[in-house]
mmCIF file of N, CA, C and O in Angstrom:
data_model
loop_
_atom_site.group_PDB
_atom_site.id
_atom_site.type_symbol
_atom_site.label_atom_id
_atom_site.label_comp_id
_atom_site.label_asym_id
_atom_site.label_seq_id
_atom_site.Cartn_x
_atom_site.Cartn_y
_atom_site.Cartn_z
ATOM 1 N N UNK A 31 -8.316 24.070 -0.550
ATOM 2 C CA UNK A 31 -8.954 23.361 0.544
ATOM 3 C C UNK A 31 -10.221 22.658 0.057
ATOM 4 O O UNK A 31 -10.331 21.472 0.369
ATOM 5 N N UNK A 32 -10.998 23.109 -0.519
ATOM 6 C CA UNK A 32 -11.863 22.344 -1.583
ATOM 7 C C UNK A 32 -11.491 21.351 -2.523
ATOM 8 O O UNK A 32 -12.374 20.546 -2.821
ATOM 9 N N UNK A 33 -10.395 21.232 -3.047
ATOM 10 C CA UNK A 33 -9.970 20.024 -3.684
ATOM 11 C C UNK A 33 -10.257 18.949 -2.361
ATOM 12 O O UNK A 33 -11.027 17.989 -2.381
ATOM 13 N N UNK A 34 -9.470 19.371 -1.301
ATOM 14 C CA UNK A 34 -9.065 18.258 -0.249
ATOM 15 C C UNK A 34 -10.531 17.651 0.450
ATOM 16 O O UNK A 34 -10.680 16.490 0.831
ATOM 17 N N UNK A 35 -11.343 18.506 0.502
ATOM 18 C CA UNK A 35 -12.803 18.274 0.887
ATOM 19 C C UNK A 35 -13.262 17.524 -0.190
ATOM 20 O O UNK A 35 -13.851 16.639 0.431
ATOM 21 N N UNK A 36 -13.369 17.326 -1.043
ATOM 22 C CA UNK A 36 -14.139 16.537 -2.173
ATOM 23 C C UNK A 36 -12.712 15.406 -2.461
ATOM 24 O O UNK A 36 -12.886 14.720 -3.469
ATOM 25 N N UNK A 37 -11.843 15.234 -1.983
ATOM 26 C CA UNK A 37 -11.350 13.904 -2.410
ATOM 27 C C UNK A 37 -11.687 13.054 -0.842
ATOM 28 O O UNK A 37 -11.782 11.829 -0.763
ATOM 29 N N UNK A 38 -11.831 13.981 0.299
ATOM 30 C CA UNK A 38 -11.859 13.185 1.801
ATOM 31 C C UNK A 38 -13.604 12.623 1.227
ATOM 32 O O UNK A 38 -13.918 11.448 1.412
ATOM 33 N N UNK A 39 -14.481 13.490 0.631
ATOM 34 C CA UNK A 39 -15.843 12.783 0.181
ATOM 35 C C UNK A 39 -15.682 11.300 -0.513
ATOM 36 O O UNK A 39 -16.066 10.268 0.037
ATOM 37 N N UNK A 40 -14.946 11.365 -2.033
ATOM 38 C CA UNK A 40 -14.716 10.514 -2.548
ATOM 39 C C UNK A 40 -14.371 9.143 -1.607
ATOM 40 O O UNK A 40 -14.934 8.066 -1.801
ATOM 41 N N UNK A 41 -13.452 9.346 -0.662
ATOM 42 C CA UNK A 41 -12.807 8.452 -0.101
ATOM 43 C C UNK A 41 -13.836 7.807 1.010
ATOM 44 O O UNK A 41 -13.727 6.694 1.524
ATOM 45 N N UNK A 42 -14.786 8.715 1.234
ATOM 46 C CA UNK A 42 -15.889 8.473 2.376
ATOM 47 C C UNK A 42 -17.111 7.266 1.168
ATOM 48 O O UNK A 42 -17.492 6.140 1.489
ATOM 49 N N UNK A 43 -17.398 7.886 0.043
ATOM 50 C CA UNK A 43 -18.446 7.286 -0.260
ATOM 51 C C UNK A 43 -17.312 6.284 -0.935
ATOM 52 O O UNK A 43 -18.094 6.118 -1.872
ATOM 53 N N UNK A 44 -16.359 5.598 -1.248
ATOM 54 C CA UNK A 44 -15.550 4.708 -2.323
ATOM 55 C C UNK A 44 -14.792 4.076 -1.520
ATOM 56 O O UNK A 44 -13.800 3.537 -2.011
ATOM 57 N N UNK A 45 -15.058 3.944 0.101
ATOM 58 C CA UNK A 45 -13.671 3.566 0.818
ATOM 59 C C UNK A 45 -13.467 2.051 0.533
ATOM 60 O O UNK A 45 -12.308 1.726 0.790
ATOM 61 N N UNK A 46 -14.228 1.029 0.084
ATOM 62 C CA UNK A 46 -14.013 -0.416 -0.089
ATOM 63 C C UNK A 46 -13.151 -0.495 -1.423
ATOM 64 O O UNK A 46 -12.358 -1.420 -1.602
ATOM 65 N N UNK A 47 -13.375 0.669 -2.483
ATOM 66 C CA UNK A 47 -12.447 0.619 -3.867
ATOM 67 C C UNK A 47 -11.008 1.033 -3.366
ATOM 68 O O UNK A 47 -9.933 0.472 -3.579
ATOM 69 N N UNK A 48 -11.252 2.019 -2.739
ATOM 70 C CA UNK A 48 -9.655 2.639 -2.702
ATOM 71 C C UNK A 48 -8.972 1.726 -1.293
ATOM 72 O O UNK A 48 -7.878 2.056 -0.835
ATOM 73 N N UNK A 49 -9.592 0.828 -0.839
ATOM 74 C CA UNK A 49 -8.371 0.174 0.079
ATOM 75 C C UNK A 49 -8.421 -1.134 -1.009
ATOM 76 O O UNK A 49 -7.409 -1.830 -0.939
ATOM 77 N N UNK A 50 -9.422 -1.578 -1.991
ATOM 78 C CA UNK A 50 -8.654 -2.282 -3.016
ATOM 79 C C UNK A 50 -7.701 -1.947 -3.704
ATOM 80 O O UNK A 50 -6.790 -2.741 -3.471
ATOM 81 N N UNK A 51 -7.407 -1.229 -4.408
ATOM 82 C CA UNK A 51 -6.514 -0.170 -5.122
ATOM 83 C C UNK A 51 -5.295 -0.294 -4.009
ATOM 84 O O UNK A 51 -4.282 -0.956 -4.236
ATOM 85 N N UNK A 52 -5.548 0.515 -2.631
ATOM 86 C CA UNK A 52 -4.049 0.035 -2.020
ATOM 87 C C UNK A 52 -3.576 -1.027 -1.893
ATOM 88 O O UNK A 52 -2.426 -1.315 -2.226
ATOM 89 N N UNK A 53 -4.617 -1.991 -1.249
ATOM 90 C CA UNK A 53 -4.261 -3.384 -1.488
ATOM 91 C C UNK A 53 -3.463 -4.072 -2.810
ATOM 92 O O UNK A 53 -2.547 -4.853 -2.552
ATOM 93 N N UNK A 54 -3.694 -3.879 -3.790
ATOM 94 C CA UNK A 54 -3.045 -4.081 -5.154
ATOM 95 C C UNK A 54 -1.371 -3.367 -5.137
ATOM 96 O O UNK A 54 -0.268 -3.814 -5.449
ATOM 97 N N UNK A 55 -1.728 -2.397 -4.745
ATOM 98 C CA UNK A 55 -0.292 -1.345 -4.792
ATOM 99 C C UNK A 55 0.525 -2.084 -4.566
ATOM 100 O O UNK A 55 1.445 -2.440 -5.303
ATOM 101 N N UNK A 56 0.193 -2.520 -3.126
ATOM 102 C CA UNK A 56 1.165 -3.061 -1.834
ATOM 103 C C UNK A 56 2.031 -3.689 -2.665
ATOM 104 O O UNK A 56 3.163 -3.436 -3.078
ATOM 105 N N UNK A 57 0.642 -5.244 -2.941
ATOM 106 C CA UNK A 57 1.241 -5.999 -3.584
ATOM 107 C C UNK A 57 2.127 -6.129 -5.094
ATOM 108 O O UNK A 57 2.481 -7.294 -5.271
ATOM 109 N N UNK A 58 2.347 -5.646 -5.666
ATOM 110 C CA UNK A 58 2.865 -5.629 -6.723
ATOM 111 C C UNK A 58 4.181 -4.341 -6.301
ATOM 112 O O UNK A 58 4.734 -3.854 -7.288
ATOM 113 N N UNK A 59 4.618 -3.858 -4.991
ATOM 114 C CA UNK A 59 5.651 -3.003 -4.540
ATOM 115 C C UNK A 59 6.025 -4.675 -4.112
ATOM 116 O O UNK A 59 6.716 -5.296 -4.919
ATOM 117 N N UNK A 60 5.711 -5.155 -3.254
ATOM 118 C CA UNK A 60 6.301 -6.239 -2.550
ATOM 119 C C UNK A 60 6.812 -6.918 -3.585
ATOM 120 O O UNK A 60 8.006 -7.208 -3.517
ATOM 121 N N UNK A 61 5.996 -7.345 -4.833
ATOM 122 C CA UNK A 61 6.666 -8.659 -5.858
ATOM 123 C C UNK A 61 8.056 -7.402 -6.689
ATOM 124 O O UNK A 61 8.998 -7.665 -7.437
ATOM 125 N N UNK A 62 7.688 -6.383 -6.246
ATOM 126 C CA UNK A 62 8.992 -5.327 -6.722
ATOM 127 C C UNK A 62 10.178 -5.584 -6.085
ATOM 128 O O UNK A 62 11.177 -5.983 -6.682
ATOM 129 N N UNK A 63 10.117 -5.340 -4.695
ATOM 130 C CA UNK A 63 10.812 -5.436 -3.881
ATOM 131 C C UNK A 63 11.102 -6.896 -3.621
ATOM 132 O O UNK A 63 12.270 -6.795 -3.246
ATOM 133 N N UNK A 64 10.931 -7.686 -3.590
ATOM 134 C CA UNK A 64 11.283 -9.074 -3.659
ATOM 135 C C UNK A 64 12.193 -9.460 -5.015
ATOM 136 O O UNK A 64 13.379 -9.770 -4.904
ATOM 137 N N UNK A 65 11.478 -9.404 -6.353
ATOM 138 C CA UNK A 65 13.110 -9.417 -6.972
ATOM 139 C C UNK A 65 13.939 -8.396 -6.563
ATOM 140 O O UNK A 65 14.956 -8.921 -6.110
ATOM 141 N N UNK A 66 14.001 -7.248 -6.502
ATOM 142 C CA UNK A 66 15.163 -6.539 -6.404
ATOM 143 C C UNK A 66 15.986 -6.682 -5.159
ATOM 144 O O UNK A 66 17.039 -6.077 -4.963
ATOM 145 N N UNK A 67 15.346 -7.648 -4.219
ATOM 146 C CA UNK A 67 16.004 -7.988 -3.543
ATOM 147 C C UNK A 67 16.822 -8.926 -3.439
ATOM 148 O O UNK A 67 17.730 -8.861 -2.611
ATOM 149 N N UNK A 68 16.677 -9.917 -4.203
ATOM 150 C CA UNK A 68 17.409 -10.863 -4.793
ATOM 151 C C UNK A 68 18.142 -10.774 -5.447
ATOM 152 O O UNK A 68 19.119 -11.520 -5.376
ATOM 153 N N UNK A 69 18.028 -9.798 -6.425
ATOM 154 C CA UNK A 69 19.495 -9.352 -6.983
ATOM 155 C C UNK A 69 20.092 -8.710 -6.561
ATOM 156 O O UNK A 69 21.221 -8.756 -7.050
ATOM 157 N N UNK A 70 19.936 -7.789 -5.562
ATOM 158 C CA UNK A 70 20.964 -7.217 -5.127
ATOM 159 C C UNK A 70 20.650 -6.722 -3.310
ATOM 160 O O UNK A 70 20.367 -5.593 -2.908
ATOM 161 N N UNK A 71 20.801 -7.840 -2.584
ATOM 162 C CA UNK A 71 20.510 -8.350 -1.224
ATOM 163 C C UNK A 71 21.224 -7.143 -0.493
ATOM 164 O O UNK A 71 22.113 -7.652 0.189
ATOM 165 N N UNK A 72 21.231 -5.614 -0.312
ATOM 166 C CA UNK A 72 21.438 -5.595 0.894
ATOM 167 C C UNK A 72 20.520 -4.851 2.033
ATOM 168 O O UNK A 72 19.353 -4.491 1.884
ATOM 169 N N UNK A 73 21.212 -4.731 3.035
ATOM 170 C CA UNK A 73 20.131 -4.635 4.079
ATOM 171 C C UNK A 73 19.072 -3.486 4.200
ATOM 172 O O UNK A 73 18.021 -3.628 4.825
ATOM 173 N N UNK A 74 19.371 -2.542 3.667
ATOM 174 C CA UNK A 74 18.001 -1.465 3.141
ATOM 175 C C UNK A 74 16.822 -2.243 2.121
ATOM 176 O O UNK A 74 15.673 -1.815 2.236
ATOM 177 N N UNK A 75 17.016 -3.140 1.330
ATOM 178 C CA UNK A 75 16.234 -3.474 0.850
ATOM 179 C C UNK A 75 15.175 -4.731 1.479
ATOM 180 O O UNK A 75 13.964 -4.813 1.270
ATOM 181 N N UNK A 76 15.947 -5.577 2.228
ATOM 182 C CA UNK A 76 15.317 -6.588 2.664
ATOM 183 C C UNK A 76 14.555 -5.001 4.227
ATOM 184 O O UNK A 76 13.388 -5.170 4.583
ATOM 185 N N UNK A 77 14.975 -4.339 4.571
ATOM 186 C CA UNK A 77 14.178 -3.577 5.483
ATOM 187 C C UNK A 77 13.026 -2.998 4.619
ATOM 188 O O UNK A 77 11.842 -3.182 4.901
ATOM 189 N N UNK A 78 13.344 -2.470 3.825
ATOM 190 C CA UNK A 78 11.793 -2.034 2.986
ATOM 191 C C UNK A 78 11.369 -3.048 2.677
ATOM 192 O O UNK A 78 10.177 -2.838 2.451
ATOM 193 N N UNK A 79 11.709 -4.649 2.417
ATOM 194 C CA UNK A 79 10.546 -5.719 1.697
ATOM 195 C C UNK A 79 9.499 -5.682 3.220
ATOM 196 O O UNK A 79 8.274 -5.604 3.306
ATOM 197 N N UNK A 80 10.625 -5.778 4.381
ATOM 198 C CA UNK A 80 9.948 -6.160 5.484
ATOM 199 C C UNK A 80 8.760 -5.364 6.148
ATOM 200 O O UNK A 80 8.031 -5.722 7.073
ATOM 201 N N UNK A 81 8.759 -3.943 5.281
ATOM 202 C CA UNK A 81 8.258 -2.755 5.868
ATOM 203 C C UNK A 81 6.832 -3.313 5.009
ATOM 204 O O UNK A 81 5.853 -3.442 5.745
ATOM 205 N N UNK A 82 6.624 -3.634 3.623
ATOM 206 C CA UNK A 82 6.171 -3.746 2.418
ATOM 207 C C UNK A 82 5.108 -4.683 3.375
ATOM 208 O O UNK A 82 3.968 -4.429 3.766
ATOM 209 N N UNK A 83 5.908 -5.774 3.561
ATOM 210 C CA UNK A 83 4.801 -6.875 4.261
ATOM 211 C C UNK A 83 4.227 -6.528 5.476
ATOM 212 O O UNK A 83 3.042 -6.817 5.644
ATOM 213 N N UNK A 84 4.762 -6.037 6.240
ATOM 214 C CA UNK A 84 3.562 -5.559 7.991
ATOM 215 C C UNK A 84 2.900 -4.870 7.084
ATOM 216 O O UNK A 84 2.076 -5.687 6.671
ATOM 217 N N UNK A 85 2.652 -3.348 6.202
ATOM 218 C CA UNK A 85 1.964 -3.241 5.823
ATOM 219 C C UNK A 85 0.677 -3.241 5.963
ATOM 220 O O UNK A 85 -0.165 -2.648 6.636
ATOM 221 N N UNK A 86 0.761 -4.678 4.544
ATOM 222 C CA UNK A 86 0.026 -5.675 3.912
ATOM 223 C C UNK A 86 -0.857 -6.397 4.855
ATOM 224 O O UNK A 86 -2.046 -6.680 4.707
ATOM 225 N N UNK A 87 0.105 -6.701 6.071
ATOM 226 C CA UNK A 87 -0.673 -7.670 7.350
ATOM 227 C C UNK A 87 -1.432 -6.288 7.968
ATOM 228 O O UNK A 87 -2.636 -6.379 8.204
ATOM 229 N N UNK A 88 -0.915 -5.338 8.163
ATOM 230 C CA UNK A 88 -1.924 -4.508 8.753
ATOM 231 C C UNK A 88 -3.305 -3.917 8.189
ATOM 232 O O UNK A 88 -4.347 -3.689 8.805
ATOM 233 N N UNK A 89 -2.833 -3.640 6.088
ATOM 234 C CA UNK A 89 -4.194 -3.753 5.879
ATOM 235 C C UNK A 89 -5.304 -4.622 5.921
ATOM 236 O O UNK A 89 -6.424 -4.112 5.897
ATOM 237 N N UNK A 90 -5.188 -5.821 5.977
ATOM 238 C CA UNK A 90 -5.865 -6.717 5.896
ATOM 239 C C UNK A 90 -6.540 -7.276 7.151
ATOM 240 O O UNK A 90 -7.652 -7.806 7.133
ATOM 241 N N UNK A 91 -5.625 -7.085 8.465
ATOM 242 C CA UNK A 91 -6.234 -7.395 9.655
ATOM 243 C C UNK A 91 -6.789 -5.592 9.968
ATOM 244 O O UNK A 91 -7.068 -5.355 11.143
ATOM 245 N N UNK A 92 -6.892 -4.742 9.239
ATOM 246 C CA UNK A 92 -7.423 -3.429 10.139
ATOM 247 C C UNK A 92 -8.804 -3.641 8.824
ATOM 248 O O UNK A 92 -9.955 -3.586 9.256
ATOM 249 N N UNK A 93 -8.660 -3.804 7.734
ATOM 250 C CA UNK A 93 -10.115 -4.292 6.637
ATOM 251 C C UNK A 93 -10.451 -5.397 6.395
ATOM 252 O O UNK A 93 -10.256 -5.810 5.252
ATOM 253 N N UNK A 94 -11.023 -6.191 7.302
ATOM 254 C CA UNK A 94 -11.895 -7.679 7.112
ATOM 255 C C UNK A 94 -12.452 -7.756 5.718
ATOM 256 O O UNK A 94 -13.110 -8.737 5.369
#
């Protein structure tokens, strides 16, 4: 329970790094998921690209 208390700290004093860091994730899952969707188109994948992008729109409109 002390691990979890000192990473919820970290995340309190670092929160502008680590929603960069997710921000990055996202993106580079999405340019993942975008070829692999192209090669091999079916509908589970274009549902996770689609999942990939709200996301993305949600981090960005919930962190100005």
């Amino acid at each position: 329970m002390n691990k979890l208390n000192e990473i919820k700290d970290m995340y309190k004093n670092n929160r502008r790094l680590f929603n960069i860091i997710l921000l990055i994730v996202n993106v580079v899952l999405i340019f993942w998921q975008a070829i692999f969707s192209l090669i091999l188109p079916t509908r589970a994948n274009i549902l996770i690209l689609l999942l990939l992008i709200g996301s993305l729109v949600y981090q960005l409109v919930k962190n100005p």
